[in-house]
CSV table of N, CA and C and ligand atoms in Angstrom, one decimal:
chain,number,residue,atom,x,y,z
A,1,MET,N,115.3,90.0,130.0
A,1,MET,CA,113.7,89.6,130.0
A,1,MET,C,113.1,91.1,129.6
A,2,GLU,N,112.3,91.3,128.4
A,2,GLU,CA,111.6,92.3,128.1
A,2,GLU,C,110.7,92.4,129.0
A,3,LYS,N,110.2,94.0,129.5
A,3,LYS,CA,109.4,94.3,130.2
A,3,LYS,C,107.9,93.8,129.9
A,4,VAL,N,107.5,93.9,128.7
A,4,VAL,CA,106.1,93.5,128.1
A,4,VAL,C,106.0,92.6,126.9
A,5,TYR,N,104.9,92.0,127.0
A,5,TYR,CA,104.8,90.8,125.5
A,5,TYR,C,104.3,91.8,124.6
A,6,ASN,N,104.8,91.8,123.3
A,6,ASN,CA,104.1,92.2,122.3
A,6,ASN,C,103.7,91.2,121.3
A,7,PHE,N,102.5,91.2,121.4
A,7,PHE,CA,102.0,90.0,120.5
A,7,PHE,C,102.2,90.2,119.0
A,8,LYS,N,102.6,89.2,118.3
A,8,LYS,CA,102.7,89.1,116.9
A,8,LYS,C,102.2,87.9,116.2
A,9,TRP,N,101.6,88.1,115.2
A,9,TRP,CA,100.5,86.8,114.5
A,9,TRP,C,101.6,85.7,114.4
A,10,ASP,N,102.6,85.7,114.4
A,10,ASP,CA,103.4,84.5,114.1
A,10,ASP,C,103.9,83.8,115.5
A,11,HIS,N,103.6,84.6,116.6
A,11,HIS,CA,103.5,84.0,117.7
A,11,HIS,C,102.7,82.6,118.1
A,12,LEU,N,101.7,82.8,117.1
A,12,LEU,CA,100.9,81.5,117.1
A,12,LEU,C,101.5,80.4,116.6
A,13,GLY,N,102.8,80.5,116.0
A,13,GLY,CA,103.6,79.1,115.7
A,13,GLY,C,103.0,78.3,114.3
A,14,ASP,N,104.1,77.6,114.0
A,14,ASP,CA,103.8,76.8,112.9
A,14,ASP,C,103.2,75.5,113.2
A,15,LEU,N,101.9,75.6,113.2
A,15,LEU,CA,101.3,74.1,113.7
A,15,LEU,C,101.7,73.0,112.6
A,16,SER,N,101.8,73.2,111.7
A,16,SER,CA,102.1,72.0,110.9
A,16,SER,C,103.7,71.2,111.3
A,17,VAL,N,104.1,72.2,111.6
A,17,VAL,CA,105.3,71.7,112.2
A,17,VAL,C,105.3,71.1,113.6
A,18,GLY,N,104.6,72.2,114.3
A,18,GLY,CA,104.9,71.8,115.8
A,18,GLY,C,103.8,70.7,116.4
A,19,ARG,N,102.7,70.4,115.5
A,19,ARG,CA,101.7,69.4,116.1
A,19,ARG,C,101.2,68.5,114.7
A,20,PRO,N,102.3,67.8,114.3
A,20,PRO,CA,102.2,66.9,113.2
A,20,PRO,C,101.1,65.9,113.5
A,21,ASN,N,101.0,65.4,114.7
A,21,ASN,CA,99.9,64.4,114.8
A,21,ASN,C,98.6,65.1,115.5
A,22,LEU,N,98.6,66.0,116.3
A,22,LEU,CA,97.4,66.5,117.0
A,22,LEU,C,96.9,67.5,116.2
A,23,GLY,N,97.7,68.2,115.2
A,23,GLY,CA,96.9,69.3,114.3
A,23,GLY,C,96.4,70.4,114.9
A,24,LYS,N,95.7,71.4,114.2
A,24,LYS,CA,95.3,72.7,114.6
A,24,LYS,C,94.0,72.8,115.6
A,25,GLU,N,93.4,71.6,115.8
A,25,GLU,CA,92.3,71.8,116.5
A,25,GLU,C,92.6,71.5,117.7
A,26,THR,N,91.6,72.2,118.9
A,26,THR,CA,91.6,71.5,120.1
A,26,THR,C,90.0,71.7,120.2
A,27,SER,N,89.8,71.4,121.8
A,27,SER,CA,88.2,71.3,122.0
A,27,SER,C,87.8,72.7,122.7
A,28,VAL,N,86.5,72.9,122.6
A,28,VAL,CA,85.8,74.0,123.0
A,28,VAL,C,86.0,74.1,124.5
A,29,MET,N,85.9,72.9,125.2
A,29,MET,CA,86.2,72.7,126.7
A,29,MET,C,87.5,73.4,127.3
A,30,VAL,N,88.4,73.0,126.4
A,30,VAL,CA,90.0,73.4,126.7
A,30,VAL,C,90.1,75.0,126.5
A,31,TYR,N,89.4,75.6,125.6
A,31,TYR,CA,89.4,76.8,125.2
A,31,TYR,C,88.7,77.7,126.5
A,32,ARG,N,87.7,77.1,126.8
A,32,ARG,CA,86.8,77.7,127.7
A,32,ARG,C,87.6,77.6,129.3
A,33,LEU,N,88.2,76.6,129.3
A,33,LEU,CA,88.7,76.3,130.5
A,33,LEU,C,90.0,77.4,130.7
A,34,MET,N,90.7,77.6,129.8
A,34,MET,CA,91.6,78.7,129.9
A,34,MET,C,91.1,80.1,130.1
A,35,GLN,N,90.0,80.5,129.5
A,35,GLN,CA,89.3,81.9,129.6
A,35,GLN,C,88.9,81.9,130.9
A,36,TYR,N,88.1,81.1,131.2
A,36,TYR,CA,87.4,81.1,132.8
A,36,TYR,C,88.4,81.1,133.7
A,37,THR,N,89.1,80.2,133.7
A,37,THR,CA,90.4,80.3,134.9
A,37,THR,C,91.0,81.5,134.7
A,38,PHE,N,91.4,82.0,133.6
A,38,PHE,CA,92.0,83.5,133.7
A,38,PHE,C,91.2,84.4,134.5
A,39,LYS,N,89.8,84.3,134.2
A,39,LYS,CA,89.0,85.3,134.5
A,39,LYS,C,88.9,85.1,136.4
A,40,ASP,N,89.0,83.8,136.8
A,40,ASP,CA,88.9,83.8,138.0
A,40,ASP,C,90.2,84.1,138.8
A,41,VAL,N,90.9,83.9,138.3
A,41,VAL,CA,92.6,84.3,138.9
A,41,VAL,C,92.6,85.9,138.8
A,42,PHE,N,92.2,86.5,137.5
A,42,PHE,CA,92.4,87.9,137.5
A,42,PHE,C,91.6,88.5,138.4
A,43,SER,N,90.2,88.2,138.3
A,43,SER,CA,89.5,88.9,139.2
A,43,SER,C,90.0,89.2,140.7
A,44,LYS,N,90.4,87.9,141.1
A,44,LYS,CA,90.7,87.8,142.5
A,44,LYS,C,92.0,88.7,142.7
A,45,GLU,N,92.9,88.9,141.7
A,45,GLU,CA,94.0,89.8,141.7
A,45,GLU,C,93.8,91.0,141.7
A,46,ILE,N,93.0,91.5,140.6
A,46,ILE,CA,92.9,93.1,140.1
A,46,ILE,C,91.6,93.7,140.1
A,47,GLY,N,90.6,92.5,140.5
A,47,GLY,CA,89.0,93.1,140.6
A,47,GLY,C,88.3,92.7,139.2
A,48,LYS,N,87.1,92.4,139.5
A,48,LYS,CA,86.0,92.1,138.3
A,48,LYS,C,86.1,93.0,137.2
A,49,GLN,N,85.8,94.1,137.5
A,49,GLN,CA,85.7,95.3,136.7
A,49,GLN,C,87.0,95.5,135.6
A,50,LYS,N,88.0,95.5,136.3
A,50,LYS,CA,89.3,95.5,135.6
A,50,LYS,C,89.7,94.3,134.8
A,51,THR,N,89.0,93.2,135.3
A,51,THR,CA,89.3,92.1,134.5
A,51,THR,C,88.6,92.1,133.0
A,52,ILE,N,87.4,92.5,133.3
A,52,ILE,CA,86.4,92.8,132.1
A,52,ILE,C,87.3,93.7,131.3
A,53,GLU,N,87.5,94.8,131.7
A,53,GLU,CA,88.3,95.9,130.8
A,53,GLU,C,89.4,95.2,130.0
A,54,LEU,N,90.0,94.3,130.6
A,54,LEU,CA,91.4,94.0,130.0
A,54,LEU,C,90.8,92.8,129.3
A,55,PHE,N,89.9,92.1,129.4
A,55,PHE,CA,89.3,91.0,128.5
A,55,PHE,C,88.7,91.7,127.1
A,56,VAL,N,88.1,92.9,127.2
A,56,VAL,CA,87.8,93.6,126.1
A,56,VAL,C,88.9,94.0,125.3
A,57,LYS,N,89.8,94.6,126.0
A,57,LYS,CA,91.2,95.1,125.4
A,57,LYS,C,91.9,93.9,124.6
A,58,ALA,N,91.9,93.0,125.1
A,58,ALA,CA,92.7,91.8,124.6
A,58,ALA,C,92.1,91.3,123.4
A,59,GLY,N,90.6,91.3,123.6
A,59,GLY,CA,89.6,90.9,122.4
A,59,GLY,C,89.7,92.0,121.4
A,60,ALA,N,89.9,93.1,121.5
A,60,ALA,CA,90.3,94.1,120.6
A,60,ALA,C,91.5,93.9,119.9
A,61,LEU,N,92.6,93.6,120.5
A,61,LEU,CA,93.7,93.3,119.9
A,61,LEU,C,93.8,91.8,119.1
A,62,ALA,N,93.2,91.1,119.3
A,62,ALA,CA,92.8,89.7,118.6
A,62,ALA,C,91.9,90.2,117.4
A,63,GLY,N,91.0,91.0,117.8
A,63,GLY,CA,90.3,91.4,116.3
A,63,GLY,C,91.2,92.1,115.4
A,64,LYS,N,91.9,93.0,115.9
A,64,LYS,CA,92.5,93.9,115.1
A,64,LYS,C,93.6,92.9,114.2
A,65,GLU,N,94.2,92.0,115.1
A,65,GLU,CA,95.2,91.2,114.3
A,65,GLU,C,94.5,90.0,113.4
A,66,PHE,N,93.3,89.6,113.8
A,66,PHE,CA,92.5,88.6,113.1
A,66,PHE,C,92.0,89.3,111.7
A,67,CYS,N,91.6,90.7,111.8
A,67,CYS,CA,91.4,91.3,110.6
A,67,CYS,C,92.7,91.4,109.6
A,68,ARG,N,93.5,91.7,110.3
A,68,ARG,CA,94.8,91.9,109.4
A,68,ARG,C,95.4,90.6,108.8
A,69,ASN,N,95.3,89.6,109.3
A,69,ASN,CA,95.9,88.4,108.9
A,69,ASN,C,94.8,87.5,108.4
A,70,VAL,N,93.6,87.6,108.7
A,70,VAL,CA,92.7,86.6,108.1
A,70,VAL,C,91.8,87.3,106.8
A,71,LEU,N,91.2,88.6,107.2
A,71,LEU,CA,90.5,88.9,106.2
A,71,LEU,C,90.8,90.0,105.4
A,72,ASP,N,90.1,90.4,104.4
A,72,ASP,CA,90.8,91.2,103.4
A,72,ASP,C,89.9,92.6,103.4
A,73,ILE,N,90.6,93.6,103.9
A,73,ILE,CA,90.2,94.9,104.2
A,73,ILE,C,89.8,95.8,102.8
A,74,SER,N,90.2,95.3,101.9
A,74,SER,CA,90.1,95.9,100.6
A,74,SER,C,88.5,95.7,100.2
A,75,LEU,N,88.0,94.7,100.7
A,75,LEU,CA,86.5,94.3,100.1
A,75,LEU,C,85.7,95.5,100.4
A,76,PRO,N,84.6,95.9,99.7
A,76,PRO,CA,83.4,96.6,100.0
A,76,PRO,C,82.7,96.0,101.1
A,77,PHE,N,81.8,96.9,101.9
A,77,PHE,CA,81.5,96.4,103.2
A,77,PHE,C,80.5,95.2,103.4
A,78,ASP,N,79.8,95.2,102.4
A,78,ASP,CA,78.8,93.7,102.4
A,78,ASP,C,79.7,92.7,102.2
A,79,GLU,N,80.5,92.6,101.3
A,79,GLU,CA,81.6,91.5,101.0
A,79,GLU,C,82.4,91.1,102.1
A,80,PHE,N,82.9,92.3,102.8
A,80,PHE,CA,83.8,92.1,103.9
A,80,PHE,C,83.0,91.7,105.2
A,81,ILE,N,81.9,91.8,105.1
A,81,ILE,CA,80.9,91.3,106.0
A,81,ILE,C,80.7,89.6,105.8
A,82,ALA,N,80.1,89.4,104.4
A,82,ALA,CA,80.2,88.2,104.2
A,82,ALA,C,81.5,87.2,104.1
A,83,GLU,N,82.5,87.8,103.9
A,83,GLU,CA,83.7,87.0,104.5
A,83,GLU,C,84.0,86.7,106.0
A,84,LEU,N,83.9,87.8,106.8
A,84,LEU,CA,83.8,87.7,108.0
A,84,LEU,C,82.9,86.5,108.5
A,85,LYS,N,81.4,86.5,108.1
A,85,LYS,CA,80.8,85.5,108.4
A,85,LYS,C,81.2,84.1,108.2
A,86,GLU,N,82.0,84.1,106.8
A,86,GLU,CA,82.4,82.7,106.7
A,86,GLU,C,83.6,82.2,107.4
A,87,LYS,N,84.4,83.4,107.9
A,87,LYS,CA,85.7,82.9,108.3
A,87,LYS,C,85.2,82.7,109.9
A,88,LEU,N,84.3,83.2,110.4
A,88,LEU,CA,84.0,82.9,111.8
A,88,LEU,C,83.3,81.5,111.9
A,89,VAL,N,82.7,80.9,110.9
A,89,VAL,CA,82.3,79.9,110.8
A,89,VAL,C,83.5,78.7,110.7
A,90,ALA,N,84.5,79.2,109.7
A,90,ALA,CA,85.4,78.2,109.3
A,90,ALA,C,86.4,77.9,110.7
A,91,PHE,N,86.5,79.0,111.5
A,91,PHE,CA,87.2,79.1,112.8
A,91,PHE,C,86.4,78.5,113.9
A,92,LYS,N,85.1,78.1,113.6
A,92,LYS,CA,84.3,77.8,114.5
A,92,LYS,C,84.2,78.6,115.7
A,93,ILE,N,84.1,80.1,115.6
A,93,ILE,CA,83.9,80.9,116.6
A,93,ILE,C,82.5,81.2,116.9
A,94,GLY,N,81.6,81.2,115.8
A,94,GLY,CA,80.4,81.5,116.0
A,94,GLY,C,79.5,81.7,114.8
A,95,ILE,N,78.2,81.9,114.7
A,95,ILE,CA,77.3,82.0,113.5
A,95,ILE,C,76.8,83.5,113.6
A,96,LEU,N,77.5,84.3,112.6
A,96,LEU,CA,77.3,86.1,112.8
A,96,LEU,C,76.1,86.2,111.8
A,97,ARG,N,75.0,87.0,112.3
A,97,ARG,CA,74.0,87.6,111.6
A,97,ARG,C,73.9,89.3,112.1
A,98,ILE,N,73.8,89.8,110.9
A,98,ILE,CA,73.4,91.4,111.2
A,98,ILE,C,72.0,91.7,111.1
A,99,GLU,N,71.6,92.0,112.5
A,99,GLU,CA,70.0,92.1,112.4
A,99,GLU,C,69.5,93.5,111.8
A,100,GLU,N,70.4,94.4,112.3
A,100,GLU,CA,70.1,95.7,111.8
A,100,GLU,C,71.6,96.6,111.6
A,101,ALA,N,71.4,97.4,110.6
A,101,ALA,CA,72.8,98.0,110.1
A,101,ALA,C,72.4,99.6,109.6
A,102,ASP,N,73.1,100.4,110.1
A,102,ASP,CA,73.0,101.8,109.6
A,102,ASP,C,74.3,102.1,109.3
A,103,LYS,N,74.6,102.1,107.9
A,103,LYS,CA,76.0,102.0,107.4
A,103,LYS,C,76.6,103.4,107.5
A,104,LYS,N,75.5,104.5,107.4
A,104,LYS,CA,75.9,105.8,107.3
A,104,LYS,C,76.5,106.2,108.8
A,105,LYS,N,75.8,106.0,110.0
A,105,LYS,CA,76.2,106.2,111.2
A,105,LYS,C,77.2,105.0,111.6
A,106,LEU,N,77.3,104.0,110.9
A,106,LEU,CA,78.2,102.9,111.5
A,106,LEU,C,77.7,102.2,112.9
A,107,GLN,N,76.2,101.9,112.8
A,107,GLN,CA,75.7,101.4,113.9
A,107,GLN,C,75.2,100.1,113.6
A,108,PHE,N,75.2,99.1,114.4
A,108,PHE,CA,74.7,97.9,113.9
A,108,PHE,C,74.2,97.1,115.1
A,109,VAL,N,73.4,96.1,114.7
A,109,VAL,CA,73.0,95.2,116.0
A,109,VAL,C,73.1,93.8,115.3
A,110,LEU,N,74.3,93.1,116.1
A,110,LEU,CA,74.2,91.8,115.4
A,110,LEU,C,74.3,90.6,116.5
A,111,THR,N,74.3,89.4,116.0
A,111,THR,CA,74.0,88.4,117.0
A,111,THR,C,75.2,87.2,116.5
A,112,VAL,N,75.5,86.7,117.5
A,112,VAL,CA,76.5,85.6,117.4
A,112,VAL,C,75.9,84.1,118.0
A,113,SER,N,75.4,83.3,117.2
A,113,SER,CA,74.9,82.1,117.8
A,113,SER,C,76.2,80.9,118.0
A,114,GLU,N,75.7,80.1,118.8
A,114,GLU,CA,76.7,79.0,118.9
A,114,GLU,C,78.2,79.6,119.5
A,115,ASP,N,78.1,80.6,120.2
A,115,ASP,CA,79.2,81.5,120.3
A,115,ASP,C,80.3,80.6,121.0
A,116,LEU,N,81.5,80.7,120.7
A,116,LEU,CA,82.5,79.9,121.3
A,116,LEU,C,82.9,80.1,123.0
A,117,ASP,N,82.3,81.5,123.2
A,117,ASP,CA,82.9,81.9,124.6
A,117,ASP,C,81.8,81.5,125.7
A,118,CYS,N,80.4,81.3,125.2
A,118,CYS,CA,79.3,81.4,126.0
A,118,CYS,C,78.3,80.2,125.7
A,119,SER,N,78.0,79.9,124.6
A,119,SER,CA,76.7,79.1,124.2
A,119,SER,C,77.0,77.6,125.0
A,120,GLY,N,75.8,77.6,125.7
A,120,GLY,CA,75.7,76.3,126.8
A,120,GLY,C,76.0,76.6,128.1
A,121,LEU,N,76.5,77.7,128.4
A,121,LEU,CA,77.0,77.9,130.0
A,121,LEU,C,75.8,78.0,130.7
A,122,PRO,N,76.2,77.9,132.1
A,122,PRO,CA,74.8,78.3,133.1
A,122,PRO,C,74.6,79.6,133.2
A,123,ILE,N,73.3,79.9,133.3
A,123,ILE,CA,72.8,81.3,133.5
A,123,ILE,C,73.4,81.9,134.8
A,124,PHE,N,74.2,82.9,134.5
A,124,PHE,CA,74.9,83.5,135.5
A,124,PHE,C,73.9,84.9,135.8
A,125,GLY,N,73.4,85.4,134.8
A,125,GLY,CA,72.4,86.5,134.9
A,125,GLY,C,73.2,87.6,134.7
A,126,GLU,N,74.4,87.5,134.0
A,126,GLU,CA,75.0,88.6,133.4
A,126,GLU,C,75.8,88.3,132.1
A,127,SER,N,76.0,89.1,131.3
A,127,SER,CA,76.8,88.7,130.0
A,127,SER,C,78.1,88.3,130.4
A,128,VAL,N,78.8,87.6,129.6
A,128,VAL,CA,80.1,87.0,129.8
A,128,VAL,C,81.0,87.4,128.5
A,129,CYS,N,80.4,87.6,127.5
A,129,CYS,CA,81.5,87.6,126.3
A,129,CYS,C,82.1,89.1,126.1
A,130,ASN,N,82.7,89.4,127.1
A,130,ASN,CA,83.6,90.8,127.1
A,130,ASN,C,84.7,90.5,126.0
A,131,TYR,N,85.4,89.3,125.7
A,131,TYR,CA,86.4,89.1,125.0
A,131,TYR,C,85.7,89.4,123.3
A,132,ASP,N,84.6,88.9,123.2
A,132,ASP,CA,83.8,89.0,121.8
A,132,ASP,C,83.6,90.5,121.6
A,133,GLU,N,83.2,91.1,122.7
A,133,GLU,CA,83.0,92.5,122.7
A,133,GLU,C,84.0,93.5,121.8
A,134,GLY,N,85.3,93.1,122.6
A,134,GLY,CA,86.6,93.7,122.1
A,134,GLY,C,87.0,93.2,120.7
A,135,PHE,N,86.8,91.9,120.5
A,135,PHE,CA,86.9,91.2,119.2
A,135,PHE,C,86.3,91.9,118.0
A,136,ILE,N,85.0,92.2,118.3
A,136,ILE,CA,84.1,92.8,117.2
A,136,ILE,C,84.5,94.2,117.0
A,137,ALA,N,84.9,94.9,118.1
A,137,ALA,CA,85.3,96.4,117.8
A,137,ALA,C,86.4,96.4,117.4
A,138,GLY,N,87.3,95.6,117.5
A,138,GLY,CA,88.8,95.6,116.7
A,138,GLY,C,88.6,95.3,115.5
A,139,ILE,N,87.9,94.5,115.3
A,139,ILE,CA,87.8,94.1,113.7
A,139,ILE,C,87.3,95.5,113.0
A,140,LEU,N,86.2,95.8,113.5
A,140,LEU,CA,85.6,96.9,112.6
A,140,LEU,C,86.4,98.1,112.6
A,141,LYS,N,87.2,98.4,113.4
A,141,LYS,CA,88.0,99.4,113.8
A,141,LYS,C,89.2,99.1,112.8
A,142,GLU,N,89.7,98.1,112.5
A,142,GLU,CA,90.8,97.9,111.6
A,142,GLU,C,90.2,98.2,110.3
A,143,TYR,N,89.0,97.8,110.2
A,143,TYR,CA,88.4,97.9,108.7
A,143,TYR,C,88.1,99.3,108.3
A,144,THR,N,87.5,99.9,109.3
A,144,THR,CA,87.0,101.3,108.9
A,144,THR,C,88.1,102.6,109.4
A,145,GLY,N,88.8,102.3,110.3
A,145,GLY,CA,89.8,103.4,110.6
A,145,GLY,C,89.1,104.2,111.9
A,146,LYS,N,88.0,103.7,112.3
A,146,LYS,CA,87.3,104.4,113.4
A,146,LYS,C,87.1,103.5,114.7
A,147,LYS,N,87.1,104.2,115.7
A,147,LYS,CA,87.2,103.5,117.1
A,147,LYS,C,85.5,103.1,117.1
A,148,PHE,N,85.6,101.7,117.6
A,148,PHE,CA,84.1,101.5,117.8
A,148,PHE,C,84.1,100.7,119.4
A,149,THR,N,82.7,100.7,119.7
A,149,THR,CA,82.3,100.0,120.9
A,149,THR,C,81.6,98.9,120.8
A,150,ALA,N,81.4,97.7,121.1
A,150,ALA,CA,80.5,96.7,121.3
A,150,ALA,C,79.6,96.5,122.5
A,151,LYS,N,78.6,96.4,122.8
A,151,LYS,CA,78.1,95.9,124.0
A,151,LYS,C,77.1,94.9,123.9
A,152,GLU,N,77.5,93.7,124.6
A,152,GLU,CA,76.7,92.6,124.7
A,152,GLU,C,75.2,92.9,125.3
A,153,ILE,N,74.2,92.7,124.7
A,153,ILE,CA,72.8,93.1,125.6
A,153,ILE,C,72.1,91.9,125.9
A,154,ASP,N,72.3,90.8,125.0
A,154,ASP,CA,72.0,89.4,125.3
A,154,ASP,C,73.1,88.1,125.3
A,155,CYS,N,72.8,87.4,126.1
A,155,CYS,CA,73.9,86.6,126.2
A,155,CYS,C,73.5,85.0,126.5
A,156,TRP,N,74.0,83.9,126.3
A,156,TRP,CA,73.2,82.7,126.8
A,156,TRP,C,73.4,82.6,128.1
A,157,ALA,N,74.5,83.2,128.9
A,157,ALA,CA,74.7,83.3,130.3
A,157,ALA,C,73.6,84.4,130.9
A,158,THR,N,72.8,85.2,130.1
A,158,THR,CA,71.7,85.8,130.8
A,158,THR,C,70.2,85.0,130.5
A,159,GLY,N,70.5,83.8,129.9
A,159,GLY,CA,69.2,83.2,129.6
A,159,GLY,C,68.7,83.4,128.0
A,160,ASP,N,69.6,83.9,127.1
A,160,ASP,CA,69.1,84.0,126.0
A,160,ASP,C,69.7,82.9,125.1
A,161,ARG,N,69.2,82.8,123.9
A,161,ARG,CA,69.8,81.5,123.1
A,161,ARG,C,70.8,82.1,122.0
A,162,THR,N,71.1,83.5,122.2
A,162,THR,CA,72.2,83.8,121.2
A,162,THR,C,72.8,85.1,121.8
A,163,CYS,N,73.9,85.4,121.3
A,163,CYS,CA,74.5,86.7,121.9
A,163,CYS,C,74.1,87.8,120.9
A,164,ARG,N,73.9,88.9,121.5
A,164,ARG,CA,73.2,90.1,120.6
A,164,ARG,C,74.3,91.3,121.0
A,165,PHE,N,74.8,92.0,120.1
A,165,PHE,CA,75.6,93.0,120.2
A,165,PHE,C,75.1,94.3,120.0
A,166,GLU,N,75.2,95.2,120.5
A,166,GLU,CA,75.0,96.8,120.2
A,166,GLU,C,76.4,97.3,119.7
A,167,VAL,N,76.5,97.5,118.2
A,167,VAL,CA,78.1,98.1,117.9
A,167,VAL,C,77.8,99.3,117.3
A,168,LYS,N,78.6,100.1,117.7
A,168,LYS,CA,78.7,101.5,117.1
A,168,LYS,C,80.0,102.3,117.0
A,169,ALA,N,80.4,103.3,116.1
A,169,ALA,CA,81.5,103.8,115.8
A,169,ALA,C,81.3,105.1,116.9
A,170,ILE,N,82.4,105.4,117.6
A,170,ILE,CA,82.6,106.5,118.7
A,170,ILE,C,83.5,107.3,118.2
A,171,GLU,N,83.2,108.6,118.5
A,171,GLU,CA,84.3,109.8,118.2
A,171,GLU,C,85.9,109.7,118.8
A,172,GLY,N,86.7,110.1,118.1
A,172,GLY,CA,88.0,109.9,118.7
A,172,GLY,C,88.8,109.0,118.1
B,1,ZN,ZN1,77.6,85.6,125.1
């Protein structure tokens, strides 16, 4: 047995062969059931802060691979964002809007409505979309070649009706 997992896009499998009757779709409930039971178990094993860090990291890996396999990084910025919006809807991840954009500094405020991870959740008083934070940062890193941070400042779970992220390029 290998000591680590190395994710590759083709590990997602051939769904047309593997699920001829059930197909590609599942329910949001099932997705959330996995995500929030992971969080429960991981946080009890390794602590909440470390769990959050790992969710951000895993989200960033997902964003990188999503960008490589689903998006066209040769597009100019505005068209790239338009395609990203389209794909996020097509895959039912959420509805992306760019509220503020400083393309020179690579700083953005963006919102994701009807977010897959949190929309409709109880109000926990803290944002929960750590995986999304990584996902957004991972996509932008893959597209620009620069490191990004994405911080969720509003979330359904904080009582807001959309998720809002402050996103910026960082040095290094
Ligand atoms: Zn959220």
